[in-house]
Coordinates of C-alpha atoms in Angstrom, one line a residue:
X1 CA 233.7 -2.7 141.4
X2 CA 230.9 -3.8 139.2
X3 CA 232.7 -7.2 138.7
X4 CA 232.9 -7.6 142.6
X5 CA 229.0 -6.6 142.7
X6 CA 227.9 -8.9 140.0
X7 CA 230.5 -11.5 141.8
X8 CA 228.6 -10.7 145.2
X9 CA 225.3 -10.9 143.3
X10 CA 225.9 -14.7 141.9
X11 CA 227.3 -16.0 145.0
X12 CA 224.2 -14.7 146.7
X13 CA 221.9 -16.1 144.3
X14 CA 223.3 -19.3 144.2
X15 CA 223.0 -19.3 147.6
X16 CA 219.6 -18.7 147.5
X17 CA 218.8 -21.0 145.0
X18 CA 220.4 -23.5 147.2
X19 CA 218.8 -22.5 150.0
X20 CA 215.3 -22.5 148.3
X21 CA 216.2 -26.4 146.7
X22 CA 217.1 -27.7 150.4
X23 CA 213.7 -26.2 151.9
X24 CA 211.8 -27.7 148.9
X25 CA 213.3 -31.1 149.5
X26 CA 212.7 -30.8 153.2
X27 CA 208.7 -29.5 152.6
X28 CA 208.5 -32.7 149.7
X29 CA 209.9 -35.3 152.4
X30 CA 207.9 -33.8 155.1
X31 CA 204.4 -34.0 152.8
X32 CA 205.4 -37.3 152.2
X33 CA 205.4 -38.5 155.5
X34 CA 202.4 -37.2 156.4
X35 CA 201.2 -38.9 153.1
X36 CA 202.3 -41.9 154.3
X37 CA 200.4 -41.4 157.8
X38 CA 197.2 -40.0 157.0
X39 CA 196.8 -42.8 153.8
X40 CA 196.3 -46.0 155.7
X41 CA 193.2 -43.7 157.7
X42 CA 192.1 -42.4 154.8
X43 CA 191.9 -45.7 153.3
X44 CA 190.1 -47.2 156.1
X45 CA 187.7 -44.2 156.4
X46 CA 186.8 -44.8 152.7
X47 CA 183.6 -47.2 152.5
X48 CA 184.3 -50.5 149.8
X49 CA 182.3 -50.1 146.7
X50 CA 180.3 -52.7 144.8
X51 CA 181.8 -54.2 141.9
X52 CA 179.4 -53.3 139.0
X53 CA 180.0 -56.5 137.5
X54 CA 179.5 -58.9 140.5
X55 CA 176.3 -57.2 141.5
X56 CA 175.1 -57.3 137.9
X57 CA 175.9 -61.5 138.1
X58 CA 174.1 -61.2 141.4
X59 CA 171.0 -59.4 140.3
X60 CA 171.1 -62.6 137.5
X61 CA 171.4 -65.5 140.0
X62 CA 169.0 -64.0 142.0
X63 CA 166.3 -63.9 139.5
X64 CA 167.5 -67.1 138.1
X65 CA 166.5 -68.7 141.4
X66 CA 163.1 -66.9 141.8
X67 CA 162.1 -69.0 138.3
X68 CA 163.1 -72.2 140.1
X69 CA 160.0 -71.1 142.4
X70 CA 157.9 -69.7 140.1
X71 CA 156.8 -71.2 137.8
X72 CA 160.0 -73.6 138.4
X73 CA 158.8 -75.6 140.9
X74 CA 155.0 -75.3 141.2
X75 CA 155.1 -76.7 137.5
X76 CA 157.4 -79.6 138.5
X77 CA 155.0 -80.3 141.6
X78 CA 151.9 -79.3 140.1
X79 CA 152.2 -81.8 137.7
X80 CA 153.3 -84.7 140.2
X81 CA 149.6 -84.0 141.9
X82 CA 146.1 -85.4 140.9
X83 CA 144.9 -82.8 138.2
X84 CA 142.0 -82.2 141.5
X85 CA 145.0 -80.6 143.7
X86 CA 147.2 -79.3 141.0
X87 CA 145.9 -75.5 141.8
X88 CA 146.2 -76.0 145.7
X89 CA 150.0 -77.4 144.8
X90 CA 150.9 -74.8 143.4
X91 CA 149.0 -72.4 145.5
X92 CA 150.9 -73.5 148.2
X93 CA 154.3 -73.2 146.5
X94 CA 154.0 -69.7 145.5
X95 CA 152.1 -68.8 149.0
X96 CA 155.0 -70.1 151.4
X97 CA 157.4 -68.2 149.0
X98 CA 155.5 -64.8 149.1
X99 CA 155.1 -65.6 152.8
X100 CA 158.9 -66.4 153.2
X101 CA 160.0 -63.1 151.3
X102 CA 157.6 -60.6 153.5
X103 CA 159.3 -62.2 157.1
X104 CA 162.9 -62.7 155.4
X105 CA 162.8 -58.7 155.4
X106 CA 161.4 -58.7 158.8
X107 CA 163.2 -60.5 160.7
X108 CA 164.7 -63.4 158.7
X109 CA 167.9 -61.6 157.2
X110 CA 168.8 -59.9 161.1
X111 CA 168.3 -63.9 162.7
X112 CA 170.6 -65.5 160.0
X113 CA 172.8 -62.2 158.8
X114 CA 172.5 -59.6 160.7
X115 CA 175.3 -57.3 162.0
X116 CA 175.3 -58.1 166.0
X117 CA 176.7 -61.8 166.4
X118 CA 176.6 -62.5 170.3
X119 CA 180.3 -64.4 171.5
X120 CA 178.2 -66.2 173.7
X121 CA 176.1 -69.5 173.0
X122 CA 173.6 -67.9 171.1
X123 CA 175.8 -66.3 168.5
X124 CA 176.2 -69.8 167.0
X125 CA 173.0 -70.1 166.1
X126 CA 171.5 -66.7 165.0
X127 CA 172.3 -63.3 164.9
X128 CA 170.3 -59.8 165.3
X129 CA 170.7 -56.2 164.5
X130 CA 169.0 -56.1 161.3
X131 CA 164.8 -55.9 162.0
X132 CA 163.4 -54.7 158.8
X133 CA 166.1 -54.3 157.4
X134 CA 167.4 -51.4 159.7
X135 CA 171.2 -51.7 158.8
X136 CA 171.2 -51.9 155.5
X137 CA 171.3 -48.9 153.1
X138 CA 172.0 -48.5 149.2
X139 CA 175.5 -47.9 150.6
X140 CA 176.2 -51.1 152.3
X141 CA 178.0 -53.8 151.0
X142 CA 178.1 -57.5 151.8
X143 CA 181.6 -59.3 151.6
X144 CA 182.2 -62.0 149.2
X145 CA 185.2 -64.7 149.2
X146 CA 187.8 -62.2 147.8
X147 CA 188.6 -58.7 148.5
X148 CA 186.0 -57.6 146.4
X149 CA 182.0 -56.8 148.1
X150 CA 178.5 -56.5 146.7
X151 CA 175.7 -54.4 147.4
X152 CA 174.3 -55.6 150.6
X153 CA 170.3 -55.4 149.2
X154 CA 171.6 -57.6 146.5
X155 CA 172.8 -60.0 149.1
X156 CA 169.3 -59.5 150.9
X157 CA 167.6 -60.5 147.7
X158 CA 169.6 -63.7 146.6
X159 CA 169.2 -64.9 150.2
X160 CA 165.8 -64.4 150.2
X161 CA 165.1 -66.2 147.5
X162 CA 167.2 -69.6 148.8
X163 CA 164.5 -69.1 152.3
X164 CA 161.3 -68.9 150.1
X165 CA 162.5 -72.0 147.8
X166 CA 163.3 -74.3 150.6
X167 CA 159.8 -73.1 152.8
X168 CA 158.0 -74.4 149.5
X169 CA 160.0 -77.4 149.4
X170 CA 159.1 -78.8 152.4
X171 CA 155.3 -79.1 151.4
X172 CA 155.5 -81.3 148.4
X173 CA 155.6 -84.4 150.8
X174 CA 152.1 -83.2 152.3
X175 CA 150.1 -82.3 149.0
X176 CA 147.1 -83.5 148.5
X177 CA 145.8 -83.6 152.0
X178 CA 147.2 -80.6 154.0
X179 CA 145.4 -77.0 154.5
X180 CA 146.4 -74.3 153.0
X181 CA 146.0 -72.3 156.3
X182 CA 147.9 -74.5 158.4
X183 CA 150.6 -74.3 155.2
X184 CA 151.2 -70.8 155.7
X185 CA 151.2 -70.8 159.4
X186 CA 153.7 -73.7 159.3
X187 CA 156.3 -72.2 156.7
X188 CA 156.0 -69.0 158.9
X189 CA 156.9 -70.5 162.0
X190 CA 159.1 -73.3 160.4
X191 CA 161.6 -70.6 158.9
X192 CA 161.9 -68.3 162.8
X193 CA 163.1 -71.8 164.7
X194 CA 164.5 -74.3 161.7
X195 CA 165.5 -72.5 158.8
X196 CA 167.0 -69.5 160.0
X197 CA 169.0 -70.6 162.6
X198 CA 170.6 -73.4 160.2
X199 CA 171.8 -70.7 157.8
X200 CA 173.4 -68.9 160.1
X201 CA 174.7 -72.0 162.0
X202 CA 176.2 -72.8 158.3
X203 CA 176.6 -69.6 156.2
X204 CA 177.3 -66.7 158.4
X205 CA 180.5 -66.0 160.1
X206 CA 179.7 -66.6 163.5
X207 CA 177.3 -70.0 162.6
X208 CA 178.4 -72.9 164.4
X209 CA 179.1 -74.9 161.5
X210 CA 181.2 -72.3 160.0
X211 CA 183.6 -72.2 162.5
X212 CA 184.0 -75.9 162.3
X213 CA 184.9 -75.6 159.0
X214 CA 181.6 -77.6 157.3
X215 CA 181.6 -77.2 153.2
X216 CA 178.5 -76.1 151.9
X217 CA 178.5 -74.1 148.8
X218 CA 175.0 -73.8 148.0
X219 CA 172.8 -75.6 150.1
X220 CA 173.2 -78.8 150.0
X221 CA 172.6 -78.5 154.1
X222 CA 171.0 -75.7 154.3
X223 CA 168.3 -76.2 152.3
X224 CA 167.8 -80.2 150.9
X225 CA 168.9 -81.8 153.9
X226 CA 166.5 -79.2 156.4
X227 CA 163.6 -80.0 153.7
X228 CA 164.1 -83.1 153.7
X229 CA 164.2 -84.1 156.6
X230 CA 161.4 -81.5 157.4
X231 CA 158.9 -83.0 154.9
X232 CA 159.6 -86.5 155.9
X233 CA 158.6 -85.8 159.8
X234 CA 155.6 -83.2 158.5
X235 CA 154.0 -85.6 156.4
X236 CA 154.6 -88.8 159.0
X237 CA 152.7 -86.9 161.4
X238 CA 150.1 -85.5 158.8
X239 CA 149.1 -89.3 157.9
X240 CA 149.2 -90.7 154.5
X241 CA 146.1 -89.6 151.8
X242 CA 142.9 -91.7 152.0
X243 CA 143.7 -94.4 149.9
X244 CA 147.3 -94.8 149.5
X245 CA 149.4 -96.9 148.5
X246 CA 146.6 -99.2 148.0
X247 CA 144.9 -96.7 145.0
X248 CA 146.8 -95.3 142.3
X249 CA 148.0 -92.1 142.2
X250 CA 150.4 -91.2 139.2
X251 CA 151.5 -87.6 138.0
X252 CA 148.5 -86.0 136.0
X253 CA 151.1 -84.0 133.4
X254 CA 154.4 -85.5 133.2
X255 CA 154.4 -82.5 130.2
X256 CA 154.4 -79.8 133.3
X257 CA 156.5 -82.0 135.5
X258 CA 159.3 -82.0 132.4
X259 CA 158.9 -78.1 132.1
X260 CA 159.4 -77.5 135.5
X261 CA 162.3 -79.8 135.4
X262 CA 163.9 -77.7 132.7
X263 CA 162.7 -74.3 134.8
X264 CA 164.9 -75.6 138.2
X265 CA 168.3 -77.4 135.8
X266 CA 168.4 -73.4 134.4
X267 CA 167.6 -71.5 137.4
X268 CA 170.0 -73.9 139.3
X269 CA 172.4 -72.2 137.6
X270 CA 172.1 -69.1 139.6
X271 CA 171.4 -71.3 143.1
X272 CA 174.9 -73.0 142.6
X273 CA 177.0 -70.3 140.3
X274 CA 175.5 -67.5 142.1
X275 CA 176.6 -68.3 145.3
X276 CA 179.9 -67.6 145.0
X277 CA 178.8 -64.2 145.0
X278 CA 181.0 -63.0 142.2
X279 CA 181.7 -63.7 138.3
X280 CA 185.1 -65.2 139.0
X281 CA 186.4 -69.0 138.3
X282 CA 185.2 -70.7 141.0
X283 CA 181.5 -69.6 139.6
X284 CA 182.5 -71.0 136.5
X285 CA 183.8 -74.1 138.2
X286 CA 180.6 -74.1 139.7
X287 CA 178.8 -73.8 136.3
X288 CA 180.0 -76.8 134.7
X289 CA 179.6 -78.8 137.7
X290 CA 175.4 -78.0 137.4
X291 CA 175.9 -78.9 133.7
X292 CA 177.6 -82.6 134.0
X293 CA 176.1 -83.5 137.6
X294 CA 172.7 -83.1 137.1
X295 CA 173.1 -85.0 133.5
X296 CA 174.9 -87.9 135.1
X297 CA 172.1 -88.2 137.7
X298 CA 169.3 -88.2 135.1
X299 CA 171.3 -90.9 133.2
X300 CA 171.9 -92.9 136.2
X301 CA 168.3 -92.9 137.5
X302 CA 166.7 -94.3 133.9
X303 CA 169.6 -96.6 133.8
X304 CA 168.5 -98.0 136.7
X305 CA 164.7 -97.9 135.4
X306 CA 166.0 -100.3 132.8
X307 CA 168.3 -102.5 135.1
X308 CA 165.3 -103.1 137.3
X309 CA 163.3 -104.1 134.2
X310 CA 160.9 -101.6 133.7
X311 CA 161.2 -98.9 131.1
X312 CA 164.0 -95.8 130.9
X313 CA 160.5 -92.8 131.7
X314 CA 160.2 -89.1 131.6
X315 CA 159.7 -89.5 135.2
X316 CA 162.4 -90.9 135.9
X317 CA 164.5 -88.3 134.2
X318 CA 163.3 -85.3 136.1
X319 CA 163.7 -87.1 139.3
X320 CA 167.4 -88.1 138.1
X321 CA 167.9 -84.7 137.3
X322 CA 166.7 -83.3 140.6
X323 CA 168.7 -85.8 142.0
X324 CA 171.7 -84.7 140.6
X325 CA 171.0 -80.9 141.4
X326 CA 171.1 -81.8 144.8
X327 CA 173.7 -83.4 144.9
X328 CA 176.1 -80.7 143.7
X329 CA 174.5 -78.4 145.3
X330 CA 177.5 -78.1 148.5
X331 CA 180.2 -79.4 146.1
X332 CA 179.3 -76.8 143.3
X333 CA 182.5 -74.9 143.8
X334 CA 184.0 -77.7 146.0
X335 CA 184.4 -79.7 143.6
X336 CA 185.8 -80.7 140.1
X337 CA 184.4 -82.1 136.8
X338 CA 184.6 -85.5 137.4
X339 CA 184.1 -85.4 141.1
X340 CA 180.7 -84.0 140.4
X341 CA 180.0 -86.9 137.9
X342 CA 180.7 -89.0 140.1
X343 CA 178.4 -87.3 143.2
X344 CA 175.5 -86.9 140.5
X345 CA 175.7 -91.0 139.6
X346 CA 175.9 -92.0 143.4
X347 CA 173.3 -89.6 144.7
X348 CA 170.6 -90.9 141.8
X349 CA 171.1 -94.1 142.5
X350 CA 170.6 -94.5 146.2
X351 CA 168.0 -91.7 146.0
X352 CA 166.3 -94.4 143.8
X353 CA 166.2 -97.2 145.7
X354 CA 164.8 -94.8 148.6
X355 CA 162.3 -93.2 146.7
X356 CA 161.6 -97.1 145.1
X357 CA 162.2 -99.3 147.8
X358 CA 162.6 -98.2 151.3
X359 CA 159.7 -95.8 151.1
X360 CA 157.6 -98.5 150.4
X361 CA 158.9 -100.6 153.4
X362 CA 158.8 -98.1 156.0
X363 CA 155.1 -97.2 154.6
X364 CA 155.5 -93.3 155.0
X365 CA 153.6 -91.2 152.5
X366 CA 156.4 -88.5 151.5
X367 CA 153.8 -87.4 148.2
X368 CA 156.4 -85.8 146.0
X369 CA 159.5 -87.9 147.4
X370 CA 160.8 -85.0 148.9
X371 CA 162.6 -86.7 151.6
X372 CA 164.0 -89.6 148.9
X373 CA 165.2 -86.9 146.4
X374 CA 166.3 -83.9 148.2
X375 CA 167.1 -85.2 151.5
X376 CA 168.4 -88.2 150.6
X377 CA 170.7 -86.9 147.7
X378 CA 171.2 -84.0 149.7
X379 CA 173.3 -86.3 152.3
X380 CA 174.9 -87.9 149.7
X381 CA 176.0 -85.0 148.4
X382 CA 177.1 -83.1 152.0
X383 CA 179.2 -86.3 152.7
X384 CA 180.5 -86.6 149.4
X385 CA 181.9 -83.0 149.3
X386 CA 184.9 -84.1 152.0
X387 CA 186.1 -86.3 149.0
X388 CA 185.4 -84.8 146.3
X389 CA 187.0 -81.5 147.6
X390 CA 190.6 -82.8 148.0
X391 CA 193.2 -82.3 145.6
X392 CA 194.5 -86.0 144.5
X393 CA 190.6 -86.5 143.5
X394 CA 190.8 -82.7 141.0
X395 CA 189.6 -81.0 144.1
X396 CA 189.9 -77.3 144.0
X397 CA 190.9 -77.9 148.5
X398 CA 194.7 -77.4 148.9
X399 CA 195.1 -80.3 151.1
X400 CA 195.2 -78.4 154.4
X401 CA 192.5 -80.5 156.0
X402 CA 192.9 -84.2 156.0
X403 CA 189.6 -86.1 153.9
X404 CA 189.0 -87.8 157.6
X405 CA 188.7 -84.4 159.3
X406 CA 186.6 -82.7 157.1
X407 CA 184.4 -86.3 156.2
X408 CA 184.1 -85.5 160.4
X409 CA 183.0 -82.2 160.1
X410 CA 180.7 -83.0 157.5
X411 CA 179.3 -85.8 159.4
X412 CA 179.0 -83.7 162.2
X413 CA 177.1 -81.0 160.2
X414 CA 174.8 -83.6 158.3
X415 CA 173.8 -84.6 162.4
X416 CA 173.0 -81.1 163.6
X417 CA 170.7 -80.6 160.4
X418 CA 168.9 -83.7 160.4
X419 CA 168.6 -83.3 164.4
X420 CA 167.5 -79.5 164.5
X421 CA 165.1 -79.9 161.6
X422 CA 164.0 -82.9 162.6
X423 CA 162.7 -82.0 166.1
X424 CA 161.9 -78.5 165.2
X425 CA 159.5 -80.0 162.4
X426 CA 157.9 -82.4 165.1
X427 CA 157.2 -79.1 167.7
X428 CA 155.9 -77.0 165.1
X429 CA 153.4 -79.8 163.3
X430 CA 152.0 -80.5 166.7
X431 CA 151.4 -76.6 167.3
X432 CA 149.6 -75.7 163.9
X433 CA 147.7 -78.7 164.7
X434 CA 146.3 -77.5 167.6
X435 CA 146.1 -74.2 166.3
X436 CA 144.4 -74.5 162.6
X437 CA 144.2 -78.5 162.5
X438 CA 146.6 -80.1 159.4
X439 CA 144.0 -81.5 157.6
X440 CA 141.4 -81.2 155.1
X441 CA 138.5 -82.9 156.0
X442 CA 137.8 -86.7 154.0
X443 CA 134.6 -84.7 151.9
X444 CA 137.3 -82.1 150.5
X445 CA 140.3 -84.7 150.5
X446 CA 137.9 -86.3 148.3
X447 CA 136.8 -84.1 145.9
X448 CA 140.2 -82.3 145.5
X449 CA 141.3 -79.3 147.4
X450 CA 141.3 -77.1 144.1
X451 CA 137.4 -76.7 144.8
X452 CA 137.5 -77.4 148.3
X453 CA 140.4 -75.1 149.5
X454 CA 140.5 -72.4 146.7
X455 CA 137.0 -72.6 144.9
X456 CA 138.8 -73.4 141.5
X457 CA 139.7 -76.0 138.8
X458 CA 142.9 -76.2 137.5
X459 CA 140.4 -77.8 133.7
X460 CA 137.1 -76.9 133.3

């Protein structure tokens, strides 16, 4: 009897135990499936989060590019001036900077990059949803190339900082003679109806340009081509300064000129590096291409000092290194080694003879070659990116667009900049004009506008 109980008792048990395996399979398999259903949702509900490391590279470029401004660039012009303007210069430099960062926040980042891109007409030329910043939060992120997203202020900021460079751009062709009023009311309205616009048309997902497929990796379009061409129309319908070409005029401190060279070749580093928005290859790609471009340019430029039988100058190798910059500037990361050697050594050399010859023959009074330098080189350097982009020339492209489709697209691009900057330059001149007046009048023009505009001396 006991034997039949404890037989009874095992058989049960195993039974159980069998039982209690099968249901624990069937619960695992079931949780598993739901696993596998709720995952994806939960995935998707989870917001990306910033890399630490490419926001920390971010933070970097984005400073790196504020000391092209300042004291970058208002050294470098500064310099270029009459020591009687060289305050006013660089007045103006750091004025249409400030004055670009206060309205990029306002209503500059929501017309370039904002959330709301219309499918209509308009979407191709700006976007809204973004008025002081309204959509963006410590929280949001901005995508990069990858998979991988910054923080979307830190986006915000490095942009910013490309608007307030290229607004301050545009006035070294009109030093010397402009008001500083009619500056700031320029650069104000210049960046609403030319700048912004062409960064979305080029940079943002919905831009124009971007759906066509136009390479630009760091501004070669965006911001030397619009400045360029920008100065070159603002200071043809400024007029030239009372006594040139006839007078001399030559750089007061080619010492501050050189220091503000040096100031833009390291902060270019986060203008080109720092726009592929992360610390990856392709910013390292974009680093060495800086390095050997803008040193081929300043080699080419005094070589052609010397071939033209005048002396290899300091001059020369700031505006050969400039040249250079530029250049590289949309092939940065389109690029490879020797393709941006070769782009830095083309773009010096015809950005000499422009800034040498055919400024001199069409008679227009760009002060601080801004149109022979950055536009000029900046075209160079847009058209030269379809070739220098394929793979047989070390090209980091994979060959999926022919060199005579995307030479088209470029082309195409180059046309829509110089055309939209161009005529929106024209409108806006003839509007401050009417408003504020351009110039200075001939006592101040004479006497320098450090005293006349700002009540200072840049010696005493």
């Amino acid at each position: 009897m006991i034997r039949k109980m404890i037989c009874g008792a095992g058989v049960l048990g195993t039974s159980m135990f069998a039982a209690t395996a099968a249901f624990a399979q069937e619960a695992a398999e079931a949780v598993a499936e739901t696993v596998a259903e709720v995952a994806p949702a939960v995935a998707e509900a989870t917001p990306a989060v910033a890399n630490p490391g490419n926001n920390a590279w971010m933070m970097t470029s984005t400073i790196l590019v504020l000391l092209m401004i300042l004291p970058g660039l208002a050294l470098f012009y500064g310099g270029l001036t009459r020591s009687k303007n060289m305050l006013s210069t660089m007045t103006q430099v750091g004025g249409a900077a400030a004055l670009a960062m206060l309205i990029w926040v306002m209503w500059g980042y929501s017309m370039a990059f904002g959330p709301i891109t219309s499918e209509g007409f308009i979407g191709n030329f700006v976007s809204s949803g973004s008025l002081f910043l309204s959509s963006v939060t410590p929280d949001t992120t901005a995508a990069t190339f990858s998979d991988e997203v910054i923080s979307e202020y830190v986006f915000v900021s490095f942009q910013m900082t490309f608007a307030a460079i290229t607004a301050a751009l545009v006035l070294g062709a009109t030093v010397e003679r402009m008001k500083f009023s009619a500056a700031m009311l320029f650069t104000a309205i210049w960046l609403t109806i030319v700048y912004f616009p062409i960064a979305h048309m080029v940079w943002a997902g919905g831009g124009l340009l971007f759906k066509m497929g136009a390479l630009d990796f760091a501004g070669g379009t965006v911001v030397h081509i619009n400045a360029g061409v920008s100065a070159l129309v603002l200071a043809m319908i400024l007029g030239k300064r009372k006594g040139y070409p006839t007078e001399p005029m030559p750089p007061h401190s080619m010492v501050m000129t050189m220091i503000g060279t040096g100031m833009l070749w390291v902060g270019w580093f986060g203008f080109n590096a720092g726009s592929e928005l992360e610390a990856d290859g392709i910013a390292g790609l974009a680093m060495i291409n800086t390095f050997v471009a803008t040193a081929a340019g300043a080699f080419s430029w005094m070589l052609m000092e010397r071939l033209a039988g005048h002396k290899a100058s300091a001059l020369g190798f700031c505006s050969g290194v400039i040249a250079g910059l530029v250049a590289v500037t949309p092939a940065a990361g389109n690029s490879g080694p020797f393709g941006a050697i070769v782009l830095g050594v083309l773009a010096s050399i015809v950005a000499y003879f422009a800034v040498s010859k055919l400024k001199n023959k069409l008679g227009y009074d760009d002060a601080l070659d801004v149109f022979g330098i950055h536009g000029i080189a900046g075209i160079v350097g847009a058209l030269g990116t379809a070739i220098v982009y394929q793979p047989q020339f070390g090209g980091p492209g994979d060959g999926s667009t022919a060199m005579g489709a995307q030479l088209t697209t470029q082309i195409v691009a180059v046309a829509v900049a110089v055309a939209w900057a161009g005529v929106g330059t024209a409108v806006i001149a003839y509007i401050v004009k009417a408003v504020t007046g351009l110039r200075v009048t001939p006592e101040v023009e004479l006497e320098g506008l450090d005293i006349g505009e700002h009540g200072e001396r840049a010696y005493n």
